[in-house]
Coordinates of C-alpha atoms and ligand atoms in Angstrom, one line a residue:
M1 CA 3.3 31.4 -3.8
K2 CA 5.6 34.3 -2.7
S3 CA 6.1 34.5 1.1
W4 CA 5.3 38.2 1.1
L5 CA 1.9 37.4 -0.4
Q6 CA 1.1 35.0 2.5
R7 CA 2.3 37.6 4.9
E8 CA 0.1 40.2 3.3
R9 CA -3.0 37.9 3.5
A10 CA -2.3 37.2 7.1
L11 CA -2.0 40.9 7.9
E12 CA -5.2 41.6 6.1
I13 CA -7.0 39.0 8.2
L14 CA -5.5 40.3 11.4
S15 CA -6.5 43.9 10.5
K16 CA -10.1 42.9 10.8
E17 CA -9.7 41.0 14.1
V18 CA -10.1 42.3 17.6
G19 CA -8.6 40.2 20.5
Y20 CA -5.8 38.2 19.0
V21 CA -2.6 37.7 21.0
R22 CA 0.8 38.7 19.7
K23 CA 3.7 37.7 21.9
P24 CA 7.4 37.6 21.1
H25 CA 8.6 34.0 20.8
G26 CA 11.8 34.4 22.8
H27 CA 12.3 31.2 24.9
R28 CA 8.6 30.5 25.1
L29 CA 7.1 27.2 24.1
R30 CA 5.7 27.9 20.6
I31 CA 2.4 26.2 19.7
A32 CA 0.9 26.5 16.2
L33 CA -2.9 25.8 16.7
A34 CA -4.8 24.6 13.7
F35 CA -8.4 24.3 12.8
P36 CA -8.5 21.9 9.9
N37 CA -11.1 23.8 8.0
S38 CA -11.4 27.3 6.7
Y39 CA -10.9 30.4 8.7
W40 CA -14.5 31.2 8.1
V41 CA -15.6 27.9 9.9
G42 CA -12.8 27.8 12.4
M43 CA -13.3 31.2 13.9
S44 CA -16.8 30.3 14.9
N45 CA -15.5 27.3 16.8
L46 CA -15.5 27.8 20.6
G47 CA -13.1 24.9 21.1
L48 CA -10.5 26.6 19.0
Q49 CA -11.0 30.0 20.6
T50 CA -10.9 28.5 24.1
V51 CA -7.7 26.5 23.6
Y52 CA -6.1 29.6 22.1
R53 CA -7.0 31.5 25.2
L54 CA -5.9 28.8 27.6
F55 CA -2.5 28.3 25.9
N56 CA -1.8 32.0 25.7
A57 CA -2.9 32.5 29.4
H58 CA 0.5 30.9 30.2
D59 CA 3.3 33.4 30.1
D60 CA 5.8 30.8 28.9
I61 CA 3.6 29.7 26.0
V62 CA 3.0 31.6 22.7
C63 CA 0.1 30.1 20.7
E64 CA -0.6 31.2 17.1
R65 CA -3.3 30.0 14.6
F66 CA -3.5 28.6 11.1
F67 CA -6.3 27.3 9.0
L68 CA -7.0 25.5 5.8
P69 CA -6.3 28.1 3.1
P70 CA -8.9 29.0 0.5
K71 CA -8.8 26.7 -2.6
Q72 CA -6.8 28.9 -4.8
E73 CA -4.3 29.8 -2.2
L74 CA -4.0 26.2 -1.3
A75 CA -3.2 25.3 -4.9
E76 CA -0.6 28.0 -5.1
L77 CA 1.1 26.8 -1.9
L78 CA 1.2 23.3 -3.2
A79 CA 2.6 24.4 -6.6
T80 CA 5.2 26.7 -5.2
K81 CA 6.1 24.5 -2.2
A82 CA 6.0 27.7 0.0
P83 CA 5.8 26.7 3.6
L84 CA 2.5 27.4 5.4
V85 CA 2.8 30.1 8.0
T86 CA 0.8 31.1 11.1
L87 CA -1.4 34.2 11.2
E88 CA 0.0 36.1 14.1
S89 CA 3.7 36.2 13.3
Q90 CA 3.7 34.6 9.8
T91 CA 6.2 32.1 11.0
P92 CA 6.5 28.7 9.2
V93 CA 4.3 26.2 11.0
A94 CA 7.1 23.6 10.8
D95 CA 9.3 25.9 13.0
F96 CA 7.0 25.6 16.0
D97 CA 7.7 23.2 18.9
V98 CA 4.1 21.9 18.8
V99 CA 1.5 21.8 16.2
A100 CA -1.9 21.3 17.8
F101 CA -5.1 20.4 15.9
S102 CA -8.6 21.1 17.2
V103 CA -10.7 18.6 15.4
S104 CA -14.5 18.8 15.7
F105 CA -15.8 16.8 12.7
E106 CA -14.8 13.6 11.0
W107 CA -14.9 15.3 7.7
D108 CA -11.9 17.4 8.7
Y109 CA -9.6 14.4 9.1
V110 CA -8.3 14.8 5.5
N111 CA -7.7 18.5 6.2
V112 CA -5.4 17.6 9.1
L113 CA -3.2 15.7 6.6
T114 CA -3.4 18.5 4.0
L115 CA -2.2 21.0 6.6
L116 CA 0.7 18.8 7.6
R117 CA 1.6 18.4 3.9
L118 CA 1.4 22.2 3.4
A119 CA 3.5 22.7 6.5
Q120 CA 6.0 20.2 5.0
I121 CA 5.8 17.9 8.1
P122 CA 5.7 14.1 7.5
R123 CA 2.2 12.9 8.1
Y124 CA 2.8 9.6 9.9
A125 CA 4.1 9.9 13.4
A126 CA 6.6 7.0 12.6
E127 CA 8.2 9.2 9.9
R128 CA 8.8 12.2 12.3
N129 CA 11.7 12.7 14.7
H130 CA 12.9 15.4 17.2
H131 CA 13.5 17.9 14.4
H132 CA 9.8 18.0 13.7
P133 CA 7.1 19.7 15.8
L134 CA 5.2 17.4 18.1
I135 CA 1.8 16.8 16.6
L136 CA -1.0 17.0 19.1
I137 CA -4.5 16.2 18.1
G138 CA -7.4 17.2 20.3
G139 CA -11.0 18.3 19.9
A140 CA -14.4 16.7 20.3
V141 CA -13.8 13.8 18.0
T142 CA -10.8 12.5 19.8
F143 CA -12.5 11.6 23.0
V144 CA -15.2 9.8 21.0
N145 CA -12.9 7.6 18.8
P146 CA -9.4 8.8 18.1
E147 CA -8.2 5.5 16.5
P148 CA -8.5 6.4 12.8
L149 CA -6.2 9.4 13.5
A150 CA -3.9 7.5 15.8
P151 CA -1.1 6.8 13.3
F152 CA -0.8 10.5 12.4
A153 CA -0.6 11.9 16.0
D154 CA 2.3 11.9 18.4
V155 CA -0.2 12.6 21.1
I156 CA -4.0 12.6 21.3
A157 CA -5.5 14.9 23.8
A158 CA -8.8 13.3 24.9
G159 CA -11.2 15.4 27.0
E160 CA -11.8 19.0 27.9
G161 CA -9.2 21.7 27.1
E162 CA -9.5 23.3 30.6
S163 CA -8.0 20.2 32.1
L164 CA -5.7 19.2 29.3
V165 CA -3.9 22.5 28.7
P166 CA -2.4 22.9 32.2
A167 CA -1.4 19.2 32.3
F168 CA 0.4 19.6 28.9
Q169 CA 2.2 22.7 30.1
R170 CA 3.3 20.8 33.3
A171 CA 4.6 17.9 31.4
Y172 CA 6.4 20.1 28.8
S173 CA 8.2 22.1 31.6
A174 CA 9.3 18.9 33.3
A175 CA 10.4 17.0 30.2
T176 CA 14.1 16.6 29.3
D177 CA 13.5 15.7 25.7
R178 CA 10.8 14.6 23.2
Q179 CA 10.7 11.0 24.4
D180 CA 10.6 12.0 28.0
L181 CA 7.7 14.4 27.2
L182 CA 5.7 11.6 25.6
R183 CA 6.4 9.4 28.6
L184 CA 5.3 12.1 31.0
L185 CA 2.2 12.9 29.0
A186 CA 1.2 9.2 29.0
L187 CA 1.1 9.4 32.7
E188 CA -1.2 12.4 32.7
R189 CA -5.0 11.9 32.5
G190 CA -6.4 12.5 29.0
F191 CA -3.2 12.0 26.9
Y192 CA -3.0 9.1 24.6
V193 CA 0.3 8.4 22.9
P194 CA -0.7 6.0 20.1
A195 CA 2.9 4.7 19.5
F196 CA 2.9 3.3 23.1
Y197 CA 0.0 1.0 22.2
E198 CA -0.1 -2.1 20.1
P199 CA -3.6 -3.1 19.0
Q200 CA -4.2 -6.9 19.0
Y201 CA -6.5 -8.4 16.4
A202 CA -8.5 -11.7 16.5
A203 CA -8.5 -14.1 13.5
N204 CA -11.8 -12.6 12.3
G205 CA -10.3 -9.1 12.1
T206 CA -12.0 -7.7 15.2
L207 CA -10.0 -6.0 17.8
A208 CA -8.9 -8.2 20.7
G209 CA -7.3 -5.6 22.9
F210 CA -4.5 -3.1 23.2
I211 CA -1.1 -3.8 24.8
G212 CA 0.4 -0.6 26.4
A213 CA 4.1 0.0 26.8
P214 CA 5.3 0.0 30.4
G215 CA 3.7 2.9 32.2
A216 CA 1.1 3.5 29.5
P217 CA -2.3 3.0 31.0
V218 CA -5.0 0.9 29.3
P219 CA -7.5 2.5 28.9
V220 CA -6.6 6.2 28.9
R221 CA -9.0 8.1 31.1
K222 CA -10.6 11.1 29.5
A223 CA -9.7 14.4 31.2
A224 CA -12.6 16.6 32.3
L225 CA -13.4 19.3 34.7
R226 CA -14.9 18.1 37.9
T227 CA -16.8 21.3 38.3
T228 CA -17.1 24.5 36.3
E229 CA -17.9 26.6 39.4
A230 CA -14.7 28.7 39.2
V231 CA -14.0 28.5 35.5
D232 CA -14.5 31.1 32.8
P233 CA -16.9 29.7 30.2
P234 CA -15.6 29.2 26.7
A235 CA -16.5 32.3 24.8
T236 CA -15.5 34.2 21.7
G237 CA -12.2 36.0 22.5
I238 CA -11.3 37.0 18.9
F239 CA -13.9 38.9 17.0
T240 CA -14.0 39.1 13.2
P241 CA -16.8 39.7 10.7
D242 CA -15.3 37.0 8.5
T243 CA -16.9 33.9 10.2
E244 CA -19.9 31.7 9.8
F245 CA -21.7 33.6 12.5
G246 CA -20.3 37.1 11.7
S247 CA -19.3 38.9 14.8
R248 CA -21.7 37.0 17.0
F249 CA -20.4 36.6 20.6
L250 CA -20.5 32.9 21.3
I251 CA -20.6 31.6 24.9
E252 CA -21.0 28.2 26.5
V253 CA -23.5 28.6 29.4
V254 CA -23.7 25.0 30.7
R255 CA -21.8 21.9 29.8
G256 CA -23.6 18.6 29.3
C257 CA -27.1 17.3 29.0
A258 CA -28.8 14.9 31.4
N259 CA -31.4 13.6 29.0
L260 CA -29.5 10.4 28.1
C261 CA -30.9 10.0 24.5
R262 CA -29.5 6.6 23.5
F263 CA -27.9 7.7 20.2
C264 CA -26.3 11.0 21.5
W265 CA -22.6 10.9 22.0
A266 CA -22.6 14.6 23.1
G267 CA -25.1 13.8 25.8
Y268 CA -23.1 10.9 27.2
N269 CA -19.6 12.4 26.7
Y270 CA -20.1 15.7 28.4
L271 CA -21.7 14.4 31.6
P272 CA -22.2 15.4 34.3
V273 CA -24.1 18.6 33.7
R274 CA -22.0 21.5 34.9
P275 CA -23.2 25.1 34.7
F276 CA -20.7 28.0 34.3
P277 CA -20.8 30.8 36.8
T278 CA -23.6 33.3 36.1
D279 CA -21.5 36.3 37.0
R280 CA -18.7 35.3 34.7
I281 CA -21.1 34.7 31.8
L282 CA -22.6 38.1 32.3
A283 CA -19.3 39.9 32.8
L284 CA -17.8 38.4 29.6
A285 CA -21.0 39.2 27.7
A286 CA -20.9 42.8 29.0
A287 CA -17.3 43.2 27.9
A288 CA -18.0 41.7 24.5
R289 CA -21.0 44.0 23.9
A290 CA -18.6 46.6 22.4
H291 CA -17.8 44.2 19.6
S292 CA -21.1 42.5 19.1
S293 CA -24.9 42.9 19.3
K294 CA -25.7 39.2 18.9
V295 CA -25.0 36.5 21.3
G296 CA -25.0 32.8 20.4
L297 CA -25.6 30.4 23.4
V298 CA -23.6 27.3 22.7
S299 CA -24.9 24.6 25.0
I300 CA -26.7 21.3 24.3
A301 CA -29.0 21.8 27.2
L302 CA -29.2 25.5 27.8
C303 CA -32.0 25.5 30.3
D304 CA -30.2 23.1 32.6
H305 CA -28.4 26.2 33.9
P306 CA -30.2 27.0 37.2
D307 CA -30.0 30.8 36.4
I308 CA -31.0 30.6 32.8
E309 CA -33.9 33.1 33.1
R310 CA -31.8 35.7 34.8
I311 CA -29.0 35.2 32.2
L312 CA -31.4 35.6 29.3
T313 CA -33.1 38.6 30.9
R314 CA -29.7 40.4 31.5
L315 CA -28.4 39.6 28.0
S316 CA -31.6 41.0 26.6
E317 CA -31.3 44.1 28.8
M318 CA -27.7 44.5 27.5
G319 CA -29.3 44.9 24.0
Y320 CA -28.2 41.5 22.7
S321 CA -30.3 39.6 20.3
I322 CA -30.1 36.0 21.5
S323 CA -29.8 32.8 19.6
P324 CA -29.7 29.5 21.4
A325 CA -28.0 26.7 19.4
S326 CA -30.9 24.3 20.0
L327 CA -33.4 24.0 22.7
R328 CA -34.6 20.9 24.4
L329 CA -38.3 20.7 24.2
D330 CA -38.8 20.5 28.0
D331 CA -36.8 23.7 28.2
L332 CA -39.3 25.8 26.3
T333 CA -41.1 27.5 29.1
E334 CA -43.2 30.7 28.7
P335 CA -40.6 33.1 30.1
I336 CA -37.8 31.5 28.0
V337 CA -39.7 31.8 24.8
R338 CA -40.9 35.3 25.6
I339 CA -37.4 36.5 26.3
L340 CA -36.1 35.0 23.1
R341 CA -38.8 36.6 21.1
E342 CA -38.2 40.0 22.7
S343 CA -34.6 39.7 21.9
G344 CA -35.5 39.5 18.2
E345 CA -35.4 35.7 17.7
R346 CA -37.7 34.6 14.8
T347 CA -36.7 31.0 14.5
I348 CA -36.5 28.2 17.1
T349 CA -34.8 24.9 16.5
I350 CA -36.1 21.8 18.3
A351 CA -35.3 18.1 17.8
P352 CA -38.4 15.8 18.0
E353 CA -36.0 13.2 16.4
T354 CA -39.0 11.1 15.2
G355 CA -42.7 11.4 14.7
S356 CA -44.0 8.7 17.0
D357 CA -44.1 8.5 20.8
R358 CA -43.3 4.8 20.6
L359 CA -40.0 5.4 18.7
R360 CA -39.2 8.2 21.0
R361 CA -39.4 5.8 23.9
V362 CA -37.0 3.5 22.0
I363 CA -34.3 6.3 21.7
N364 CA -35.1 7.8 25.1
K365 CA -36.2 11.2 23.9
T366 CA -38.5 11.8 26.8
V367 CA -41.2 13.9 25.3
T368 CA -44.5 13.1 23.6
N369 CA -46.2 14.4 20.5
D370 CA -48.8 16.2 22.8
E371 CA -46.0 18.0 24.6
I372 CA -44.3 18.9 21.3
L373 CA -47.6 20.4 20.0
D374 CA -48.1 22.2 23.3
R375 CA -44.7 23.8 22.9
A376 CA -45.4 24.7 19.3
D377 CA -48.4 26.6 20.5
L378 CA -46.2 28.4 23.0
I379 CA -43.6 29.2 20.3
F380 CA -45.9 30.4 17.6
S381 CA -48.2 32.3 20.0
S382 CA -45.2 34.3 21.2
G383 CA -44.7 35.7 17.7
I384 CA -41.8 33.4 16.7
E385 CA -42.5 32.6 13.0
N386 CA -40.3 29.7 12.0
L387 CA -39.5 26.3 13.3
K388 CA -36.6 24.1 12.5
L389 CA -37.0 20.4 13.2
Y390 CA -34.3 17.7 13.5
Y391 CA -35.4 14.2 12.6
M392 CA -33.6 10.9 12.3
I393 CA -34.3 7.8 10.3
G394 CA -32.8 4.3 10.5
L395 CA -33.5 4.1 14.2
P396 CA -33.8 0.6 15.8
T397 CA -37.3 -0.9 15.4
E398 CA -38.4 1.8 13.0
T399 CA -41.2 0.9 10.6
D400 CA -43.1 2.7 7.8
D401 CA -45.6 3.9 10.3
D402 CA -42.8 5.9 12.0
L403 CA -42.0 7.6 8.7
V404 CA -45.6 8.5 8.2
A405 CA -45.6 9.8 11.8
I406 CA -42.8 12.3 10.8
R407 CA -45.0 13.7 8.1
D408 CA -48.1 13.7 10.4
L409 CA -46.3 15.5 13.3
T410 CA -44.9 18.0 10.9
L411 CA -48.4 18.7 9.5
Q412 CA -49.8 19.2 12.9
L413 CA -47.0 21.6 13.7
R414 CA -47.8 23.4 10.5
E415 CA -51.4 23.7 11.6
R416 CA -50.2 25.4 14.8
M417 CA -48.0 27.7 12.8
M418 CA -50.9 28.7 10.4
K419 CA -53.3 29.3 13.3
Y420 CA -51.1 32.1 14.6
A421 CA -49.8 33.2 11.2
R422 CA -53.3 34.0 10.1
N423 CA -53.8 36.5 12.9
R424 CA -50.5 38.0 12.2
G425 CA -50.8 38.2 8.5
T426 CA -47.3 36.7 7.8
V427 CA -46.6 33.0 7.3
G428 CA -43.3 31.5 8.5
R429 CA -41.6 28.3 7.5
I430 CA -41.0 24.9 8.9
I431 CA -37.7 23.3 7.9
G432 CA -37.2 19.6 8.6
S433 CA -33.7 18.2 8.5
V434 CA -33.4 14.4 8.4
N435 CA -30.3 12.4 9.0
P436 CA -29.8 8.7 8.9
L437 CA -28.6 7.3 12.3
V438 CA -24.9 6.7 12.4
P439 CA -24.4 4.6 15.5
K440 CA -21.9 6.5 17.5
P441 CA -19.1 5.3 19.7
G442 CA -19.7 5.9 23.4
T443 CA -23.5 5.6 23.2
A444 CA -26.0 2.9 23.9
Y445 CA -26.1 2.1 20.2
Q446 CA -22.3 1.7 19.8
W447 CA -22.6 -2.1 19.0
L448 CA -25.3 -1.6 16.3
P449 CA -24.6 -1.9 12.6
M450 CA -25.7 1.0 10.5
E451 CA -28.9 0.1 8.6
N452 CA -28.6 -1.5 5.2
P453 CA -28.1 1.3 2.6
R454 CA -30.8 -0.1 0.3
I455 CA -33.3 0.2 3.1
V456 CA -32.1 3.7 4.1
E457 CA -32.4 4.8 0.4
Q458 CA -35.9 3.4 0.3
K459 CA -36.8 5.2 3.5
I460 CA -35.3 8.5 2.1
K461 CA -37.4 8.1 -1.0
R462 CA -40.5 7.3 0.9
L463 CA -40.0 10.3 3.3
R464 CA -39.3 12.6 0.3
S465 CA -42.6 11.6 -1.3
L466 CA -44.5 11.9 2.0
T467 CA -43.2 15.4 2.6
A468 CA -43.2 16.7 -1.0
D469 CA -45.5 19.7 -1.8
L470 CA -46.4 20.6 1.8
D471 CA -47.0 24.3 1.8
N472 CA -44.5 26.3 3.9
V473 CA -42.7 23.1 4.8
Y474 CA -39.2 22.3 3.5
F475 CA -37.4 19.1 4.1
N476 CA -33.7 18.5 3.7
I477 CA -33.0 14.7 3.8
K478 CA -29.4 13.6 3.8
S479 CA -28.3 10.9 1.5
E480 CA -26.9 7.6 2.7
R481 CA -23.6 7.7 0.8
H482 CA -22.5 10.8 2.7
S483 CA -23.2 9.0 6.0
Y484 CA -21.3 5.9 4.9
Y485 CA -17.8 7.5 4.9
Q486 CA -18.6 9.6 7.9
A487 CA -19.5 6.3 9.7
L488 CA -16.3 4.7 8.6
L489 CA -14.3 7.6 10.2
S490 CA -16.5 7.5 13.2
L491 CA -16.4 3.7 13.8
G492 CA -13.0 2.7 12.4
D493 CA -9.8 1.7 14.0
R494 CA -6.3 2.7 13.0
R495 CA -6.4 0.4 10.0
V496 CA -8.6 3.0 8.4
A497 CA -5.8 5.6 8.5
P498 CA -4.4 4.7 5.0
A499 CA -7.8 5.4 3.5
I500 CA -7.8 8.9 5.0
E501 CA -4.3 9.5 3.6
A502 CA -5.4 8.2 0.1
A503 CA -8.6 10.4 0.2
E504 CA -6.4 13.4 1.0
R505 CA -4.2 12.6 -2.0
N506 CA -7.0 11.9 -4.5
G507 CA -9.2 14.9 -3.7
Q508 CA -11.5 13.1 -1.4
Q509 CA -12.7 10.4 -3.8
W510 CA -13.6 8.2 -0.9
R511 CA -14.7 5.1 -2.8
A512 CA -11.4 5.1 -4.7
A513 CA -9.4 5.7 -1.5
V514 CA -11.1 2.8 0.2
D515 CA -10.6 0.5 -2.8
E516 CA -6.9 1.5 -3.2
T517 CA -6.0 0.8 0.4
G518 CA -8.1 -2.3 0.7
V519 CA -10.1 -1.0 3.7
D520 CA -13.3 -3.0 4.1
G521 CA -15.7 -0.2 5.0
D522 CA -18.7 -2.7 5.4
F523 CA -16.7 -4.5 8.1
Y524 CA -16.7 -1.4 10.3
I525 CA -20.2 -0.1 9.4
F526 CA -22.5 -3.0 8.8
R527 CA -21.2 -5.5 11.3
D528 CA -23.0 -6.1 14.6
R529 CA -20.3 -5.5 17.2
S530 CA -22.0 -7.0 20.2
N531 CA -19.6 -10.0 20.3
D532 CA -16.5 -7.9 19.8
A533 CA -14.0 -8.3 22.7
V534 CA -13.0 -4.7 22.5
L535 CA -14.2 -1.7 20.4
P536 CA -11.6 0.7 18.9
W537 CA -12.8 3.6 21.1
D538 CA -12.4 1.5 24.3
I539 CA -8.8 2.8 24.4
I540 CA -10.4 6.0 25.9
D541 CA -12.4 5.6 29.1
G542 CA -15.0 8.3 28.7
G543 CA -16.5 7.5 32.1
M544 CA -19.6 5.5 31.1
K545 CA -19.6 1.8 31.8
A546 CA -20.3 -0.8 29.1
A547 CA -22.9 -2.4 31.5
F548 CA -24.9 0.8 31.6
F549 CA -24.9 1.0 27.8
H550 CA -26.0 -2.7 27.6
D551 CA -28.8 -2.0 30.0
E552 CA -29.9 1.1 28.0
F553 CA -29.9 -0.9 24.8
A554 CA -32.1 -3.6 26.3
K555 CA -34.5 -0.9 27.6
S556 CA -34.5 0.6 24.1
L557 CA -35.8 -2.6 22.6
R558 CA -38.4 -2.9 25.4
E559 CA -39.5 0.7 24.5
E560 CA -38.7 1.9 28.0
W561 CA -37.6 5.3 29.0
T562 CA -34.9 6.1 31.5
M563 CA -36.2 9.3 32.9
P564 CA -33.6 12.0 32.9
P565 CA -32.5 13.0 36.3
K566 CA -33.0 16.7 35.7
R567 CA -31.4 18.0 38.8
Q568 CA -27.7 18.1 38.7
Q569 CA -27.2 16.5 42.1
E570 CA -29.3 13.5 41.2
N571 CA -27.4 13.3 37.9
A572 CA -24.1 13.3 39.7
K573 CA -25.3 10.4 41.9
L574 CA -26.5 8.3 39.0
L575 CA -23.6 9.0 36.8
P576 CA -20.4 9.7 38.8
V577 CA -18.4 9.9 35.6
I578 CA -15.7 12.3 36.7
Q579 CA -13.7 11.1 39.7
Ligands
LIG601 S1 -31.6 16.1 24.6 FE1 -30.8 14.1 23.9 S2 -30.0 14.6 21.8 FE2 -30.3 16.5 22.9 S3 -28.2 16.9 23.7 FE3 -29.5 15.9 25.3 S4 -29.0 13.8 25.2 FE4 -28.3 14.7 23.2

């Protein structure tokens, strides 16, 4: 591919953007920031947008972006060996001092390697030296379980960008050379330098521990903001029509969720609940109104913001149509639903997770079917037409009755929908999305094996037949094979890395990649880990104690709720995760 063609494509992208930063490189620290997926997906990612803003807020740093090129362009780049360039200045990525990846999904691990290949940078850290950029990998996945990516990274940034970026800048300014930078970063909270740690394995292949080099702490403590009181919320800073969410203005309103669902890594890993300042949310939204008429509220527990009604009312008055990412059932109050409806929302997404109250006690989803149906009345009576539902299967103690309960609850919700649709004369849709449980690191289910695939397939079949041919109800039930490799990336340790590299080489033929590299996927996925001395993700201390998770697991089997401490103060008392 000709370099002028890459340049032209970059300029075309920039011509449709508002808000990107262009700085002369001069003596600045040059950071090439990658989202390991397409521009289309990446530009809707608030993590990427925020890190870009945070880096560029430092006068002595220039940060530019690059993405996974579209298929044809990617093939051309590989064929011609033309070096991958950044968008803003069309500089070869390999010429930057630092290449930083913001990784949100396990599926993008292979893309991290593709981007390194396109940039002509050796993929394994051990093959790089001071002539190469420093490879920094951050993003949500890294503070859940960074180990499968560890051999590819010089540094893993574990935690929240608002804490990590200033610490990185500090270390970089003080460092005398690359090795000194790594040493200084290892002393900072949230930076994990994999080469400084030697995993130890027991005879049965399980992890026995990590030995850290002198000065390298074991474990590495996640970096997080103590409070968000004086911090600008993550928000769209660069607008483009070419993204998943169009020119929608995305903003994080509150961080964290205090519900403590036992399977939910986001719930446990973003504690405590921290609202962003109302005035800053509204000021940023007002400034963005010139570029967008839609606002997407990206928070896992939106209504835990103490000012949520005022925020929604003001956004509506600004003329925004408002889309919340997902609403917790206990958040759906009459004023909230009314404001959403008035702002033009026609679909609400909720997550009952399962159809039975019993199983909801097991997973600590602290709502009942009666409450869900009550909220459905509220939703449909307000004029909202469609409902999206998230369900899970493969939950501990699940039986066939629980699958039938998914169908039954959905039917009852459909009845509620029809009752109001008749008066209105238009019928909406109920869309159920079903995923098998992948036990996640950093949750009360982190020791659990994933359910036997034959049983999961049977359950999928059963649920498909239970939910087939329901008028105005559509179910999307995810297959087990897809979850298997996702689970491998989620639950693996650094011995899984060669399979990621092989999958990148062979066009993501995961089965062949795993066979070729001799990685025993079942070992990671279907083994009960309760007797393991150490789990791969224990190298990062996310703030929650193993004893708490053990307790929660025992309560899960006793079908007992841990009632969520709704108020932030109580939450801080119960879970003092950020010290
Ligand atoms: S309500 Fe439960 S599943 Fe939803 S974000 Fe909170 S902890 Fe996670």
